[in-house]
């Protein structure tokens, strides 16, 4: 079993891998022996992450790219291919979020999240495809509960992540015939992350969120990383097109509570139209 989770001599690329959940995923692959490349917009975050991956004993590199810019992605991925060869695993998890009602958002605000989460995933998929044509290669897209649970103040994220999940399932069909598996993970509320900070900051919201998880704990980046290891290893070799929640059961009940809390938060000081 342990050998199946050995990623020595495998190349893993984590887009948006320089903080939070995705960085946790990158570090776990590094500890499992993989060569790891990360990318995001901030050079400082890329440099810090590469240093940390190297301190895990891994060969590591990184590049700066905004997933909204296909040319920057292509240029960075060429350098990874030159240094590390074809890709065994791609994790695509760059995302943006802020709580806002539809009426509190400009078209550009709505579009920015669609551009990063959904079109960004499309851009990443197109850019990595030429480097994935290798037996056993696979992709994990990072989705969110918003893809299937409608939440107030999250219409932009709900729309974008629903698209990410459907894109994942369509690519499982298109690329499955070539032996490349495409799956998605749906993290629940993951402690200490930017996502939690933006949506459930403060002790009261954090505790309410924890209490709405059937397992009564918040998740960790390692919880999500463990599921990534499974999906991308031999253990997951017949799993394709799966949308895997890693959330302590939050999607079954509880995730909707976050939408209700956010609704109260963003409406503060405004009169509801219907009482
Ligand atoms: P995070 O720390 O903000 O991570 C986002 C990562 O993406 C960072 O490395 C960021 O680095 C990069 N990024 C953002 N915009 C980008 C862009 N336009 N182009 C390239 N890279 C970009 O967030 P997180 O909370 O850990 O969330 C990570 C993923 O998990 C997201 O897909 C999120 O939707 C999902 N998720 C999170 C939670 C949660 O509880 N946190 C729950 C469900 C799902 P730069 O700033 O350097 O670009
Ligand atoms: N409420 C309403 N609108 C908001 C907003 C908020 N809280 N925050 C940003 N916006 C709007 C901006 O005003 C702008 O619209 P405008 O041009 O009409 O004024 C639009 O969103 C884009 O903002 P900008 O800051 O220019 O975009 P960006 O591309 O630099 O950043 C974000 C994208 C807004 C998603 C930014 O929060 C981000 O980079 N997030 C990445 C990290 C993250 O969200 N992590 C959590 C992942 S779950």
Short mmCIF file of C-alpha atoms and ligand atoms in Angstrom, two decimals:
data_model
loop_
_atom_site.label_atom_id
_atom_site.label_comp_id
_atom_site.label_asym_id
_atom_site.label_seq_id
_atom_site.Cartn_x
_atom_site.Cartn_y
_atom_site.Cartn_z
CA UNK A 1 0.00 0.00 0.00
CA UNK A 2 2.77 2.45 0.95
CA UNK A 3 4.55 1.85 -2.36
CA UNK A 4 1.41 2.84 -4.22
CA UNK A 5 1.67 6.24 -2.56
CA UNK A 6 5.32 6.67 -3.48
CA UNK A 7 5.60 9.52 -6.00
CA UNK A 8 9.37 9.24 -6.54
CA UNK A 9 10.22 10.03 -10.15
CA UNK A 10 6.79 11.63 -10.70
CA UNK A 11 6.25 15.23 -11.74
CA UNK A 12 3.46 17.11 -10.00
CA UNK A 13 2.31 20.59 -11.04
CA UNK A 14 0.09 22.58 -8.67
CA UNK A 15 -1.43 25.71 -10.19
CA UNK A 16 -2.36 28.16 -7.44
CA UNK A 17 -0.10 26.09 -5.19
CA UNK A 18 1.51 28.84 -3.13
CA UNK A 19 -0.83 29.17 -0.15
CA UNK A 20 -3.53 27.44 1.85
CA UNK A 21 -4.99 24.15 0.69
CA UNK A 22 -3.09 23.94 -2.60
CA UNK A 23 0.25 24.60 -0.94
CA UNK A 24 -0.59 21.86 1.58
CA UNK A 25 -1.24 19.53 -1.37
CA UNK A 26 2.08 20.49 -3.00
CA UNK A 27 3.97 19.88 0.25
CA UNK A 28 2.36 16.47 0.72
CA UNK A 29 3.41 15.40 -2.80
CA UNK A 30 6.92 16.69 -2.01
CA UNK A 31 7.03 14.56 1.13
CA UNK A 32 5.97 11.57 -0.99
CA UNK A 33 9.05 12.01 -3.19
CA UNK A 34 7.61 13.88 -6.19
CA UNK A 35 9.29 16.63 -8.20
CA UNK A 36 6.92 19.54 -7.61
CA UNK A 37 6.28 22.75 -9.55
CA UNK A 38 3.96 25.49 -8.29
CA UNK A 39 2.57 28.62 -9.93
CA UNK A 40 0.65 31.72 -8.86
CA UNK A 41 0.66 35.51 -9.35
CA UNK A 42 3.02 36.53 -6.56
CA UNK A 43 6.76 35.96 -7.04
CA UNK A 44 7.29 36.13 -3.29
CA UNK A 45 4.70 33.42 -2.60
CA UNK A 46 6.23 31.26 -5.37
CA UNK A 47 9.75 31.70 -3.91
CA UNK A 48 8.62 30.95 -0.33
CA UNK A 49 6.79 27.83 -1.44
CA UNK A 50 9.66 26.50 -3.55
CA UNK A 51 11.96 26.95 -0.55
CA UNK A 52 9.56 25.07 1.68
CA UNK A 53 9.16 22.26 -0.88
CA UNK A 54 12.94 21.92 -1.08
CA UNK A 55 13.13 21.76 2.69
CA UNK A 56 10.81 18.71 2.42
CA UNK A 57 13.62 17.12 0.37
CA UNK A 58 11.95 17.56 -3.02
CA UNK A 59 13.22 18.85 -6.33
CA UNK A 60 11.07 21.93 -6.73
CA UNK A 61 10.55 24.91 -9.00
CA UNK A 62 7.94 27.59 -9.57
CA UNK A 63 6.83 30.31 -11.92
CA UNK A 64 4.63 33.37 -11.84
CA UNK A 65 1.44 33.31 -13.90
CA UNK A 66 -2.10 34.56 -13.64
CA UNK A 67 -4.49 31.81 -14.76
CA UNK A 68 -6.36 34.51 -16.72
CA UNK A 69 -3.31 34.82 -19.00
CA UNK A 70 -2.80 31.74 -21.21
CA UNK A 71 0.52 33.01 -22.60
CA UNK A 72 2.02 33.30 -19.10
CA UNK A 73 0.82 29.80 -18.23
CA UNK A 74 2.28 28.39 -21.46
CA UNK A 75 5.64 30.10 -20.91
CA UNK A 76 5.91 28.81 -17.33
CA UNK A 77 4.89 25.27 -18.18
CA UNK A 78 7.53 24.99 -20.91
CA UNK A 79 10.18 25.64 -18.27
CA UNK A 80 8.70 22.96 -16.01
CA UNK A 81 8.61 20.44 -18.88
CA UNK A 82 12.22 21.24 -19.78
CA UNK A 83 13.39 20.71 -16.21
CA UNK A 84 11.05 17.94 -15.00
CA UNK A 85 9.71 16.18 -18.14
CA UNK A 86 6.10 15.19 -18.84
CA UNK A 87 3.57 15.71 -16.04
CA UNK A 88 2.14 12.83 -14.02
CA UNK A 89 -0.19 14.96 -11.90
CA UNK A 90 -1.74 18.39 -12.35
CA UNK A 91 -3.71 20.02 -9.55
CA UNK A 92 -5.62 23.14 -10.59
CA UNK A 93 -6.84 25.22 -7.65
CA UNK A 94 -6.42 28.95 -8.26
CA UNK A 95 -9.55 30.77 -7.10
CA UNK A 96 -10.92 34.08 -5.91
CA UNK A 97 -13.72 34.77 -3.47
CA UNK A 98 -15.36 37.59 -1.56
CA UNK A 99 -18.82 37.70 0.01
CA UNK A 100 -21.19 40.00 -1.89
CA UNK A 101 -24.84 39.97 -2.90
CA UNK A 102 -25.50 40.19 -6.63
CA UNK A 103 -26.66 43.78 -6.18
CA UNK A 104 -23.40 44.63 -4.40
CA UNK A 105 -21.27 43.44 -7.33
CA UNK A 106 -20.28 45.19 -10.54
CA UNK A 107 -20.23 43.12 -13.72
CA UNK A 108 -16.45 43.21 -13.41
CA UNK A 109 -16.59 41.81 -9.87
CA UNK A 110 -18.76 38.89 -10.99
CA UNK A 111 -16.58 38.38 -14.07
CA UNK A 112 -13.34 38.39 -12.07
CA UNK A 113 -14.36 35.24 -10.19
CA UNK A 114 -15.71 33.55 -13.34
CA UNK A 115 -12.43 34.45 -15.07
CA UNK A 116 -10.19 33.09 -12.32
CA UNK A 117 -12.13 29.99 -11.26
CA UNK A 118 -13.86 28.79 -14.43
CA UNK A 119 -12.06 30.30 -17.43
CA UNK A 120 -8.82 29.96 -15.43
CA UNK A 121 -9.45 26.22 -15.07
CA UNK A 122 -10.14 26.02 -18.82
CA UNK A 123 -6.88 27.90 -19.51
CA UNK A 124 -4.93 25.57 -17.22
CA UNK A 125 -6.45 22.47 -18.83
CA UNK A 126 -5.56 23.67 -22.34
CA UNK A 127 -2.04 24.64 -21.29
CA UNK A 128 -1.17 21.38 -19.50
CA UNK A 129 -2.71 18.98 -22.05
CA UNK A 130 0.39 18.61 -24.28
CA UNK A 131 2.44 17.57 -21.23
CA UNK A 132 -0.05 15.05 -19.85
CA UNK A 133 0.13 12.43 -22.54
CA UNK A 134 1.75 9.83 -20.38
CA UNK A 135 0.29 6.52 -19.11
CA UNK A 136 -1.35 7.00 -15.72
CA UNK A 137 -1.38 10.80 -15.81
CA UNK A 138 -4.23 12.53 -14.03
CA UNK A 139 -5.73 15.89 -13.12
CA UNK A 140 -7.44 17.09 -9.94
CA UNK A 141 -9.48 20.28 -10.08
CA UNK A 142 -10.32 21.96 -6.79
CA UNK A 143 -14.01 22.77 -6.55
CA UNK A 144 -16.10 23.99 -3.59
CA UNK A 145 -19.45 23.21 -1.92
CA UNK A 146 -20.83 26.30 -3.71
CA UNK A 147 -20.86 24.22 -6.94
CA UNK A 148 -23.91 22.33 -5.73
CA UNK A 149 -25.21 24.26 -2.68
CA UNK A 150 -26.65 27.67 -3.57
CA UNK A 151 -25.42 30.28 -1.09
CA UNK A 152 -26.41 33.91 -0.67
CA UNK A 153 -23.52 36.32 -1.26
CA UNK A 154 -21.77 33.62 -3.32
CA UNK A 155 -23.58 33.68 -6.69
CA UNK A 156 -20.32 34.37 -8.56
CA UNK A 157 -18.51 31.48 -6.85
CA UNK A 158 -21.52 29.13 -7.13
CA UNK A 159 -21.76 29.78 -10.88
CA UNK A 160 -18.00 29.45 -11.41
CA UNK A 161 -17.47 26.28 -9.38
CA UNK A 162 -20.55 24.59 -10.88
CA UNK A 163 -18.79 25.16 -14.20
CA UNK A 164 -15.53 23.74 -12.86
CA UNK A 165 -17.30 20.52 -11.86
CA UNK A 166 -19.02 20.12 -15.23
CA UNK A 167 -15.77 20.91 -17.06
CA UNK A 168 -14.12 18.17 -14.98
CA UNK A 169 -16.79 15.63 -15.95
CA UNK A 170 -16.64 16.54 -19.64
CA UNK A 171 -12.84 16.25 -19.69
CA UNK A 172 -13.08 12.85 -17.98
CA UNK A 173 -14.89 11.75 -21.16
CA UNK A 174 -12.62 13.54 -23.63
CA UNK A 175 -9.30 12.61 -22.01
CA UNK A 176 -10.33 9.26 -20.49
CA UNK A 177 -10.04 7.67 -23.92
CA UNK A 178 -6.40 8.76 -23.92
CA UNK A 179 -5.76 7.27 -20.48
CA UNK A 180 -5.73 10.61 -18.65
CA UNK A 181 -8.10 10.71 -15.67
CA UNK A 182 -9.77 13.95 -14.58
CA UNK A 183 -11.37 14.26 -11.14
CA UNK A 184 -12.30 17.03 -8.72
CA UNK A 185 -12.14 17.45 -4.96
CA UNK A 186 -14.67 19.49 -3.01
CA UNK A 187 -13.00 20.67 0.20
CA UNK A 188 -15.22 21.49 3.16
CA UNK A 189 -14.32 24.33 5.53
CA UNK A 190 -10.53 24.11 5.87
CA UNK A 191 -9.06 25.71 8.98
CA UNK A 192 -6.52 28.51 8.78
CA UNK A 193 -7.07 29.25 5.08
CA UNK A 194 -7.80 32.41 3.12
CA UNK A 195 -11.16 30.95 2.10
CA UNK A 196 -12.21 30.53 5.76
CA UNK A 197 -10.81 33.97 6.61
CA UNK A 198 -12.95 35.57 3.90
CA UNK A 199 -16.17 33.65 4.56
CA UNK A 200 -16.17 32.58 8.19
CA UNK A 201 -13.77 34.80 10.10
CA UNK A 202 -14.17 35.49 13.79
CA UNK A 203 -14.66 32.95 16.57
CA UNK A 204 -18.46 32.87 16.36
CA UNK A 205 -18.64 32.06 12.64
CA UNK A 206 -15.74 29.65 12.87
CA UNK A 207 -17.41 27.74 15.72
CA UNK A 208 -20.81 27.75 14.01
CA UNK A 209 -19.19 26.41 10.87
CA UNK A 210 -17.34 23.70 12.79
CA UNK A 211 -20.57 22.71 14.55
CA UNK A 212 -22.38 22.41 11.21
CA UNK A 213 -19.91 19.73 10.04
CA UNK A 214 -21.22 16.25 10.90
CA UNK A 215 -17.71 15.18 12.04
CA UNK A 216 -17.60 18.31 14.27
CA UNK A 217 -14.20 19.48 13.14
CA UNK A 218 -12.80 21.79 10.50
CA UNK A 219 -10.63 20.20 7.83
CA UNK A 220 -6.90 20.58 7.21
CA UNK A 221 -4.94 20.97 3.97
CA UNK A 222 -3.54 17.50 4.71
CA UNK A 223 -7.09 16.03 4.62
CA UNK A 224 -7.45 17.40 1.09
CA UNK A 225 -3.91 16.34 0.13
CA UNK A 226 -4.58 12.77 1.26
CA UNK A 227 -7.54 12.56 -1.12
CA UNK A 228 -5.34 13.96 -3.90
CA UNK A 229 -2.75 11.24 -3.29
CA UNK A 230 -5.47 8.59 -3.56
CA UNK A 231 -7.00 10.01 -6.75
CA UNK A 232 -3.69 10.44 -8.56
CA UNK A 233 -1.99 7.20 -7.46
CA UNK A 234 -2.48 3.62 -8.65
CA UNK A 235 -5.10 3.31 -5.90
CA UNK A 236 -7.36 5.60 -7.91
CA UNK A 237 -6.58 4.11 -11.30
CA UNK A 238 -10.25 3.36 -12.12
CA UNK A 239 -11.61 6.66 -10.75
CA UNK A 240 -12.43 9.12 -13.53
CA UNK A 241 -14.95 11.97 -13.56
CA UNK A 242 -15.47 11.73 -9.79
CA UNK A 243 -16.37 14.78 -7.72
CA UNK A 244 -15.07 13.82 -4.28
CA UNK A 245 -16.15 15.79 -1.21
CA UNK A 246 -13.48 15.98 1.51
CA UNK A 247 -15.60 17.77 4.04
CA UNK A 248 -16.52 15.67 7.07
CA UNK A 249 -20.02 15.31 5.59
CA UNK A 250 -20.64 19.08 5.34
CA UNK A 251 -22.31 18.83 1.92
CA UNK A 252 -24.92 16.43 3.33
CA UNK A 253 -26.07 19.00 5.87
CA UNK A 254 -24.56 22.19 7.17
CA UNK A 255 -23.00 23.83 4.11
CA UNK A 256 -26.22 25.80 3.55
CA UNK A 257 -25.79 27.37 7.02
CA UNK A 258 -22.75 29.25 5.74
CA UNK A 259 -24.90 30.90 3.07
CA UNK A 260 -27.43 31.96 5.73
CA UNK A 261 -24.66 33.42 7.94
CA UNK A 262 -23.10 35.23 4.97
CA UNK A 263 -26.47 36.61 3.97
CA UNK A 264 -26.88 38.21 7.43
CA UNK A 265 -23.32 39.49 7.37
CA UNK A 266 -23.52 41.26 4.02
CA UNK A 267 -27.05 42.60 4.61
CA UNK A 268 -26.08 44.29 7.88
CA UNK A 269 -27.25 47.88 7.74
CA UNK A 270 -29.47 47.34 4.71
CA UNK A 271 -33.24 46.92 4.78
CA UNK A 272 -34.49 43.59 3.42
CA UNK A 273 -37.10 44.06 0.67
CA UNK A 274 -39.34 41.33 2.14
CA UNK A 275 -39.64 40.87 5.89
P1 LIG B 1 -5.75 30.72 -1.09
O1 LIG B 1 -4.80 30.48 0.04
O2 LIG B 1 -6.14 32.10 -1.41
O3 LIG B 1 -5.15 29.99 -2.37
C1 LIG B 1 -5.37 30.43 -3.67
C2 LIG B 1 -4.12 30.17 -4.47
O4 LIG B 1 -4.36 30.52 -5.83
C3 LIG B 1 -2.92 31.01 -4.03
O5 LIG B 1 -1.74 30.27 -4.27
C4 LIG B 1 -2.98 32.22 -4.95
O6 LIG B 1 -1.68 32.79 -5.06
C5 LIG B 1 -3.47 31.56 -6.24
N1 LIG B 1 -4.21 32.45 -7.13
C6 LIG B 1 -5.28 33.24 -6.84
N2 LIG B 1 -5.68 33.89 -7.93
C7 LIG B 1 -4.87 33.48 -8.93
C8 LIG B 1 -4.78 33.81 -10.31
N3 LIG B 1 -5.62 34.68 -10.87
N4 LIG B 1 -3.83 33.18 -11.06
C9 LIG B 1 -2.95 32.32 -10.49
N5 LIG B 1 -2.99 31.97 -9.20
C10 LIG B 1 -3.94 32.56 -8.43
O7 LIG B 1 -7.12 29.93 -0.89
P2 LIG B 1 -7.63 28.60 -0.14
O8 LIG B 1 -8.66 29.04 0.83
O9 LIG B 1 -6.53 27.73 0.31
O10 LIG B 1 -8.42 27.89 -1.36
C11 LIG B 1 -7.75 27.05 -2.28
C12 LIG B 1 -8.76 26.33 -3.16
O11 LIG B 1 -9.67 25.56 -2.37
C13 LIG B 1 -9.62 27.26 -4.02
O12 LIG B 1 -9.87 26.64 -5.28
C14 LIG B 1 -10.92 27.33 -3.22
O13 LIG B 1 -12.03 27.66 -4.04
C15 LIG B 1 -11.01 25.93 -2.68
N6 LIG B 1 -11.81 25.78 -1.45
C16 LIG B 1 -11.37 26.36 -0.30
C17 LIG B 1 -12.09 26.15 0.89
C18 LIG B 1 -11.58 26.69 2.19
O14 LIG B 1 -12.13 26.37 3.25
N7 LIG B 1 -10.53 27.49 2.20
C19 LIG B 1 -13.27 25.41 0.85
C20 LIG B 1 -13.71 24.89 -0.36
C21 LIG B 1 -12.97 25.07 -1.51
P3 LIG B 1 -1.41 34.30 -5.59
O15 LIG B 1 -2.14 35.22 -4.67
O16 LIG B 1 0.08 34.42 -5.56
O17 LIG B 1 -1.92 34.35 -7.00
N1 LIG B 2 -17.50 43.14 -2.92
C1 LIG B 2 -17.87 43.58 -4.14
N2 LIG B 2 -16.98 43.71 -5.17
C2 LIG B 2 -15.71 43.37 -4.93
C3 LIG B 2 -15.27 42.92 -3.68
C4 LIG B 2 -16.23 42.81 -2.64
N3 LIG B 2 -15.90 42.38 -1.41
N4 LIG B 2 -13.93 42.67 -3.76
C5 LIG B 2 -13.54 42.97 -5.02
N5 LIG B 2 -14.61 43.40 -5.72
C6 LIG B 2 -14.64 43.88 -7.09
C7 LIG B 2 -13.71 45.06 -7.35
O1 LIG B 2 -14.28 46.28 -6.89
C8 LIG B 2 -13.57 44.99 -8.87
O2 LIG B 2 -14.72 45.49 -9.50
P1 LIG B 2 -14.69 46.97 -10.22
O3 LIG B 2 -13.59 46.92 -11.23
O4 LIG B 2 -16.05 47.12 -10.80
O5 LIG B 2 -14.43 47.95 -9.09
C9 LIG B 2 -13.58 43.50 -9.14
O6 LIG B 2 -14.14 42.87 -7.98
C10 LIG B 2 -12.20 42.92 -9.37
O7 LIG B 2 -11.40 43.32 -8.28
P2 LIG B 2 -9.82 43.47 -8.39
O8 LIG B 2 -9.27 43.67 -7.02
O9 LIG B 2 -9.48 44.43 -9.46
O10 LIG B 2 -9.48 42.01 -8.98
P3 LIG B 2 -8.19 41.14 -8.92
O11 LIG B 2 -8.18 40.41 -10.17
O12 LIG B 2 -6.98 41.93 -8.52
O13 LIG B 2 -8.50 40.15 -7.65
C11 LIG B 2 -10.22 39.02 -6.39
C12 LIG B 2 -9.48 39.15 -7.72
C13 LIG B 2 -11.16 40.22 -6.22
C14 LIG B 2 -11.04 37.73 -6.46
C15 LIG B 2 -9.23 39.03 -5.19
O14 LIG B 2 -9.97 38.94 -4.00
C16 LIG B 2 -8.21 37.90 -5.24
O15 LIG B 2 -7.19 38.03 -5.88
N6 LIG B 2 -8.46 36.76 -4.53
C17 LIG B 2 -7.52 35.63 -4.50
C18 LIG B 2 -7.44 34.99 -3.13
C19 LIG B 2 -8.78 34.43 -2.66
O16 LIG B 2 -9.85 34.98 -2.92
N7 LIG B 2 -8.69 33.31 -1.93
C20 LIG B 2 -9.84 32.60 -1.44
C21 LIG B 2 -10.08 31.41 -2.31
S1 LIG B 2 -11.52 30.55 -1.72
#
